[in-house]
Amino acid sequence: QVQLVESGGGLVQAGGSLRLFCAASGRIFTNYAMAWFRQAPGKEREFVATINWRDGSTYYADSVKGRFAISRDNANNTVYLQMNSLKPEDTAVYYCAAKPPGRRSYDFWGQGTQVTVSS
């Protein structure tokens, strides 16, 4: 079983920055894919960014490319999301997720952390 705990959310003005943290525990294998998703009020949950735990390769949604950066610390089982040049439309609950190898879906999710960007 895998447990994920997010932190680092808060209120920030447009143009500002925040760094989100995802602490992973349990059976995190080196080739799990880790990702961030977000869900704004009244909208579907959407993909934000992903990183391969083993080789560090990354992929981003077009809406955050060039502004957000996902990274990980293997030694401490932590995944980060650095968010720069934040916009009001980035306001959402941000979730960390983990996908075991060979799986098509993310099986493990955190409880989420709120990010609010004021204009």
Short mmCIF file of N, CA and C in Angstrom, two decimals:
data_model
loop_
_atom_site.label_atom_id
_atom_site.label_comp_id
_atom_site.label_asym_id
_atom_site.label_seq_id
_atom_site.Cartn_x
_atom_site.Cartn_y
_atom_site.Cartn_z
N GLN A 1 0.85 -1.18 0.00
CA GLN A 1 0.00 0.00 0.00
C GLN A 1 0.89 1.24 0.00
N VAL A 2 0.40 2.29 -0.63
CA VAL A 2 1.14 3.54 -0.75
C VAL A 2 0.33 4.66 -0.12
N GLN A 3 0.98 5.49 0.64
CA GLN A 3 0.33 6.66 1.22
C GLN A 3 0.99 7.92 0.68
N LEU A 4 0.17 8.89 0.32
CA LEU A 4 0.65 10.15 -0.23
C LEU A 4 0.06 11.30 0.57
N VAL A 5 0.92 12.24 0.97
CA VAL A 5 0.46 13.39 1.74
C VAL A 5 0.99 14.66 1.09
N GLU A 6 0.08 15.52 0.64
CA GLU A 6 0.47 16.78 0.01
C GLU A 6 0.52 17.91 1.04
N SER A 7 1.34 18.91 0.75
CA SER A 7 1.40 20.12 1.56
C SER A 7 1.96 21.24 0.70
N GLY A 8 1.91 22.46 1.23
CA GLY A 8 2.51 23.59 0.53
C GLY A 8 1.53 24.52 -0.16
N GLY A 9 0.25 24.15 -0.17
CA GLY A 9 -0.73 25.02 -0.80
C GLY A 9 -0.97 26.29 0.01
N GLY A 10 -1.70 27.22 -0.58
CA GLY A 10 -2.00 28.46 0.11
C GLY A 10 -2.57 29.49 -0.82
N LEU A 11 -2.59 30.74 -0.34
CA LEU A 11 -3.11 31.88 -1.10
C LEU A 11 -1.94 32.70 -1.60
N VAL A 12 -1.96 33.03 -2.88
CA VAL A 12 -0.88 33.80 -3.49
C VAL A 12 -1.46 34.74 -4.53
N GLN A 13 -0.82 35.86 -4.74
CA GLN A 13 -1.27 36.79 -5.78
C GLN A 13 -0.83 36.32 -7.15
N ALA A 14 -1.56 36.74 -8.16
CA ALA A 14 -1.19 36.41 -9.53
C ALA A 14 0.25 36.87 -9.81
N GLY A 15 0.99 36.00 -10.49
CA GLY A 15 2.40 36.27 -10.76
C GLY A 15 3.34 35.70 -9.72
N GLY A 16 2.78 35.26 -8.61
CA GLY A 16 3.59 34.72 -7.53
C GLY A 16 3.94 33.25 -7.75
N SER A 17 4.58 32.68 -6.72
CA SER A 17 5.05 31.29 -6.79
C SER A 17 4.64 30.52 -5.54
N LEU A 18 4.51 29.23 -5.73
CA LEU A 18 4.30 28.30 -4.62
C LEU A 18 5.04 27.02 -4.94
N ARG A 19 5.42 26.28 -3.88
CA ARG A 19 6.02 24.97 -4.07
C ARG A 19 5.20 23.95 -3.30
N LEU A 20 4.70 22.95 -4.01
CA LEU A 20 3.94 21.88 -3.38
C LEU A 20 4.85 20.69 -3.11
N PHE A 21 4.50 19.97 -2.04
CA PHE A 21 5.26 18.81 -1.62
C PHE A 21 4.33 17.60 -1.57
N CYS A 22 4.86 16.44 -1.95
CA CYS A 22 4.13 15.18 -1.82
C CYS A 22 5.06 14.17 -1.16
N ALA A 23 4.74 13.83 0.07
CA ALA A 23 5.53 12.84 0.81
C ALA A 23 4.91 11.47 0.60
N ALA A 24 5.69 10.55 0.07
CA ALA A 24 5.22 9.20 -0.23
C ALA A 24 5.80 8.21 0.77
N SER A 25 4.96 7.27 1.20
CA SER A 25 5.43 6.22 2.09
C SER A 25 4.78 4.90 1.68
N GLY A 26 5.32 3.83 2.20
CA GLY A 26 4.80 2.52 1.82
C GLY A 26 5.63 1.93 0.70
N ARG A 27 5.01 1.16 -0.15
CA ARG A 27 5.74 0.40 -1.16
C ARG A 27 5.94 1.23 -2.43
N ILE A 28 6.79 2.25 -2.33
CA ILE A 28 7.13 3.04 -3.50
C ILE A 28 8.30 2.38 -4.21
N PHE A 29 8.08 1.82 -5.38
CA PHE A 29 9.15 1.22 -6.14
C PHE A 29 9.80 2.25 -7.04
N THR A 30 11.03 1.94 -7.45
CA THR A 30 11.80 2.93 -8.20
C THR A 30 11.20 3.25 -9.57
N ASN A 31 10.33 2.40 -10.10
CA ASN A 31 9.80 2.69 -11.43
C ASN A 31 8.32 3.09 -11.41
N TYR A 32 7.85 3.59 -10.26
CA TYR A 32 6.51 4.18 -10.21
C TYR A 32 6.54 5.52 -10.94
N ALA A 33 5.47 5.83 -11.65
CA ALA A 33 5.26 7.17 -12.17
C ALA A 33 4.53 7.98 -11.11
N MET A 34 4.99 9.21 -10.89
CA MET A 34 4.34 10.11 -9.94
C MET A 34 3.80 11.30 -10.71
N ALA A 35 2.69 11.84 -10.25
CA ALA A 35 2.06 12.92 -11.00
C ALA A 35 1.33 13.88 -10.07
N TRP A 36 1.05 15.05 -10.61
CA TRP A 36 0.17 16.03 -9.99
C TRP A 36 -1.05 16.23 -10.88
N PHE A 37 -2.20 16.26 -10.26
CA PHE A 37 -3.45 16.60 -10.91
C PHE A 37 -4.05 17.78 -10.14
N ARG A 38 -5.07 18.40 -10.73
CA ARG A 38 -5.78 19.46 -10.03
C ARG A 38 -7.25 19.44 -10.40
N GLN A 39 -8.05 19.97 -9.49
CA GLN A 39 -9.48 20.06 -9.74
C GLN A 39 -9.99 21.40 -9.23
N ALA A 40 -10.51 22.19 -10.15
CA ALA A 40 -11.11 23.49 -9.80
C ALA A 40 -12.59 23.29 -9.52
N PRO A 41 -13.20 24.20 -8.77
CA PRO A 41 -14.63 24.07 -8.45
C PRO A 41 -15.48 23.96 -9.71
N GLY A 42 -16.33 22.95 -9.75
CA GLY A 42 -17.24 22.78 -10.87
C GLY A 42 -16.61 22.21 -12.13
N LYS A 43 -15.34 21.80 -12.02
CA LYS A 43 -14.65 21.27 -13.20
C LYS A 43 -14.15 19.85 -12.93
N GLU A 44 -13.83 19.16 -14.03
CA GLU A 44 -13.26 17.83 -13.93
C GLU A 44 -11.81 17.91 -13.44
N ARG A 45 -11.37 16.85 -12.80
CA ARG A 45 -9.95 16.78 -12.43
C ARG A 45 -9.11 16.70 -13.69
N GLU A 46 -8.00 17.42 -13.71
CA GLU A 46 -7.16 17.44 -14.90
C GLU A 46 -5.71 17.16 -14.55
N PHE A 47 -5.01 16.59 -15.51
CA PHE A 47 -3.60 16.28 -15.37
C PHE A 47 -2.78 17.56 -15.39
N VAL A 48 -1.74 17.63 -14.57
CA VAL A 48 -0.84 18.78 -14.53
C VAL A 48 0.57 18.39 -14.98
N ALA A 49 1.16 17.40 -14.34
CA ALA A 49 2.55 17.02 -14.65
C ALA A 49 2.83 15.62 -14.12
N THR A 50 3.80 14.95 -14.74
CA THR A 50 4.20 13.63 -14.28
C THR A 50 5.72 13.48 -14.36
N ILE A 51 6.25 12.61 -13.50
CA ILE A 51 7.69 12.32 -13.50
C ILE A 51 7.89 10.84 -13.26
N ASN A 52 8.78 10.26 -14.04
CA ASN A 52 9.12 8.85 -13.84
C ASN A 52 10.08 8.75 -12.68
N TRP A 53 9.72 7.88 -11.71
CA TRP A 53 10.52 7.80 -10.49
C TRP A 53 11.94 7.32 -10.77
N ARG A 54 12.09 6.46 -11.80
CA ARG A 54 13.40 5.84 -12.03
C ARG A 54 14.34 6.74 -12.81
N ASP A 55 13.88 7.32 -13.95
CA ASP A 55 14.81 8.07 -14.80
C ASP A 55 14.57 9.57 -14.79
N GLY A 56 13.51 10.02 -14.08
CA GLY A 56 13.27 11.44 -13.95
C GLY A 56 12.67 12.12 -15.16
N SER A 57 12.25 11.38 -16.17
CA SER A 57 11.63 12.01 -17.34
C SER A 57 10.31 12.66 -16.92
N THR A 58 10.00 13.79 -17.55
CA THR A 58 8.83 14.58 -17.17
C THR A 58 7.93 14.87 -18.35
N TYR A 59 6.67 15.19 -18.04
CA TYR A 59 5.70 15.57 -19.07
C TYR A 59 4.71 16.52 -18.42
N TYR A 60 4.30 17.58 -19.16
CA TYR A 60 3.44 18.62 -18.60
C TYR A 60 2.21 18.86 -19.46
N ALA A 61 1.15 19.30 -18.81
CA ALA A 61 0.00 19.81 -19.54
C ALA A 61 0.40 21.12 -20.21
N ASP A 62 -0.18 21.39 -21.37
CA ASP A 62 0.17 22.61 -22.10
C ASP A 62 -0.10 23.86 -21.27
N SER A 63 -1.12 23.81 -20.43
CA SER A 63 -1.53 24.99 -19.67
C SER A 63 -0.49 25.41 -18.63
N VAL A 64 0.42 24.50 -18.26
CA VAL A 64 1.41 24.84 -17.23
C VAL A 64 2.84 24.77 -17.74
N LYS A 65 3.02 24.33 -18.97
CA LYS A 65 4.36 24.17 -19.53
C LYS A 65 5.11 25.50 -19.51
N GLY A 66 6.33 25.47 -19.02
CA GLY A 66 7.13 26.68 -18.93
C GLY A 66 6.94 27.45 -17.64
N ARG A 67 5.91 27.11 -16.87
CA ARG A 67 5.66 27.80 -15.60
C ARG A 67 5.83 26.87 -14.40
N PHE A 68 5.46 25.61 -14.57
CA PHE A 68 5.54 24.63 -13.48
C PHE A 68 6.70 23.67 -13.74
N ALA A 69 7.26 23.14 -12.66
CA ALA A 69 8.32 22.14 -12.77
C ALA A 69 8.12 21.06 -11.72
N ILE A 70 8.07 19.81 -12.17
CA ILE A 70 7.94 18.67 -11.26
C ILE A 70 9.33 18.06 -11.06
N SER A 71 9.61 17.68 -9.84
CA SER A 71 10.90 17.05 -9.54
C SER A 71 10.69 16.07 -8.39
N ARG A 72 11.74 15.28 -8.13
CA ARG A 72 11.60 14.31 -7.05
C ARG A 72 12.92 14.10 -6.32
N ASP A 73 12.80 13.69 -5.07
CA ASP A 73 13.94 13.35 -4.23
C ASP A 73 13.76 11.89 -3.85
N ASN A 74 14.49 11.02 -4.55
CA ASN A 74 14.32 9.59 -4.33
C ASN A 74 14.68 9.18 -2.91
N ALA A 75 15.71 9.80 -2.38
CA ALA A 75 16.18 9.40 -1.05
C ALA A 75 15.13 9.65 0.01
N ASN A 76 14.34 10.70 -0.18
CA ASN A 76 13.32 11.05 0.81
C ASN A 76 11.90 10.76 0.35
N ASN A 77 11.76 10.06 -0.80
CA ASN A 77 10.43 9.70 -1.30
C ASN A 77 9.50 10.91 -1.36
N THR A 78 10.00 12.00 -1.93
CA THR A 78 9.21 13.22 -2.01
C THR A 78 9.17 13.71 -3.45
N VAL A 79 8.01 14.17 -3.85
CA VAL A 79 7.81 14.77 -5.17
C VAL A 79 7.42 16.23 -4.96
N TYR A 80 7.95 17.11 -5.79
CA TYR A 80 7.69 18.54 -5.67
C TYR A 80 6.99 19.05 -6.93
N LEU A 81 6.26 20.14 -6.75
CA LEU A 81 5.74 20.88 -7.89
C LEU A 81 6.02 22.35 -7.64
N GLN A 82 7.00 22.88 -8.37
CA GLN A 82 7.31 24.30 -8.30
C GLN A 82 6.41 25.03 -9.28
N MET A 83 5.64 25.98 -8.76
CA MET A 83 4.68 26.70 -9.59
C MET A 83 5.06 28.18 -9.61
N ASN A 84 5.40 28.67 -10.79
CA ASN A 84 5.77 30.07 -10.97
C ASN A 84 4.78 30.77 -11.88
N SER A 85 4.82 32.09 -11.86
CA SER A 85 3.93 32.90 -12.72
C SER A 85 2.49 32.42 -12.61
N LEU A 86 2.03 32.26 -11.39
CA LEU A 86 0.69 31.72 -11.17
C LEU A 86 -0.38 32.66 -11.68
N LYS A 87 -1.46 32.04 -12.15
CA LYS A 87 -2.60 32.77 -12.71
C LYS A 87 -3.84 32.40 -11.90
N PRO A 88 -4.86 33.27 -11.91
CA PRO A 88 -6.10 32.92 -11.19
C PRO A 88 -6.69 31.59 -11.66
N GLU A 89 -6.52 31.26 -12.92
CA GLU A 89 -7.06 29.99 -13.43
C GLU A 89 -6.30 28.77 -12.93
N ASP A 90 -5.20 28.97 -12.22
CA ASP A 90 -4.49 27.86 -11.58
C ASP A 90 -5.13 27.49 -10.24
N THR A 91 -6.10 28.28 -9.79
CA THR A 91 -6.78 27.99 -8.53
C THR A 91 -7.47 26.63 -8.60
N ALA A 92 -7.15 25.77 -7.64
CA ALA A 92 -7.69 24.41 -7.63
C ALA A 92 -7.18 23.68 -6.40
N VAL A 93 -7.75 22.50 -6.17
CA VAL A 93 -7.15 21.56 -5.22
C VAL A 93 -6.17 20.71 -6.02
N TYR A 94 -4.94 20.63 -5.54
CA TYR A 94 -3.89 19.89 -6.22
C TYR A 94 -3.68 18.55 -5.52
N TYR A 95 -3.64 17.48 -6.32
CA TYR A 95 -3.51 16.13 -5.81
C TYR A 95 -2.23 15.49 -6.34
N CYS A 96 -1.57 14.74 -5.48
CA CYS A 96 -0.44 13.90 -5.85
C CYS A 96 -0.97 12.49 -6.12
N ALA A 97 -0.38 11.81 -7.12
CA ALA A 97 -0.84 10.47 -7.46
C ALA A 97 0.35 9.59 -7.85
N ALA A 98 0.19 8.28 -7.64
CA ALA A 98 1.24 7.32 -7.96
C ALA A 98 0.68 6.19 -8.83
N LYS A 99 1.45 5.81 -9.86
CA LYS A 99 1.03 4.74 -10.78
C LYS A 99 2.08 3.63 -10.80
N PRO A 100 1.71 2.44 -10.37
CA PRO A 100 2.67 1.32 -10.43
C PRO A 100 2.99 0.98 -11.87
N PRO A 101 4.13 0.36 -12.12
CA PRO A 101 4.49 -0.03 -13.48
C PRO A 101 3.47 -1.00 -14.07
N GLY A 102 3.19 -0.83 -15.35
CA GLY A 102 2.26 -1.71 -16.04
C GLY A 102 0.80 -1.32 -15.89
N ARG A 103 0.53 -0.35 -15.02
CA ARG A 103 -0.84 0.09 -14.82
C ARG A 103 -1.15 1.28 -15.73
N ARG A 104 -2.38 1.38 -16.19
CA ARG A 104 -2.79 2.49 -17.05
C ARG A 104 -3.30 3.66 -16.23
N SER A 105 -3.69 3.41 -15.00
CA SER A 105 -4.27 4.47 -14.17
C SER A 105 -3.44 4.68 -12.92
N TYR A 106 -3.66 5.85 -12.31
CA TYR A 106 -3.00 6.16 -11.04
C TYR A 106 -3.82 5.53 -9.92
N ASP A 107 -3.21 4.62 -9.20
CA ASP A 107 -3.94 3.84 -8.21
C ASP A 107 -3.97 4.49 -6.83
N PHE A 108 -3.02 5.36 -6.56
CA PHE A 108 -2.89 5.93 -5.21
C PHE A 108 -2.95 7.45 -5.29
N TRP A 109 -3.71 8.04 -4.36
CA TRP A 109 -3.95 9.48 -4.37
C TRP A 109 -3.80 10.05 -2.97
N GLY A 110 -3.33 11.31 -2.92
CA GLY A 110 -3.31 12.02 -1.66
C GLY A 110 -4.64 12.71 -1.41
N GLN A 111 -4.71 13.45 -0.30
CA GLN A 111 -5.96 14.10 0.09
C GLN A 111 -6.13 15.46 -0.56
N GLY A 112 -5.07 15.99 -1.15
CA GLY A 112 -5.15 17.26 -1.85
C GLY A 112 -4.72 18.44 -1.01
N THR A 113 -4.26 19.49 -1.67
CA THR A 113 -3.90 20.74 -1.01
C THR A 113 -4.43 21.90 -1.86
N GLN A 114 -5.04 22.88 -1.19
CA GLN A 114 -5.72 23.97 -1.89
C GLN A 114 -4.71 25.03 -2.32
N VAL A 115 -4.80 25.44 -3.57
CA VAL A 115 -4.03 26.56 -4.10
C VAL A 115 -5.02 27.60 -4.61
N THR A 116 -4.90 28.81 -4.09
CA THR A 116 -5.77 29.90 -4.50
C THR A 116 -4.92 31.06 -5.00
N VAL A 117 -5.19 31.50 -6.22
CA VAL A 117 -4.44 32.60 -6.83
C VAL A 117 -5.39 33.78 -7.01
N SER A 118 -5.08 34.87 -6.36
CA SER A 118 -5.94 36.06 -6.44
C SER A 118 -5.46 36.99 -7.55
N SER A 119 -6.40 37.67 -8.15
CA SER A 119 -6.06 38.58 -9.26
C SER A 119 -5.74 39.98 -8.77
#
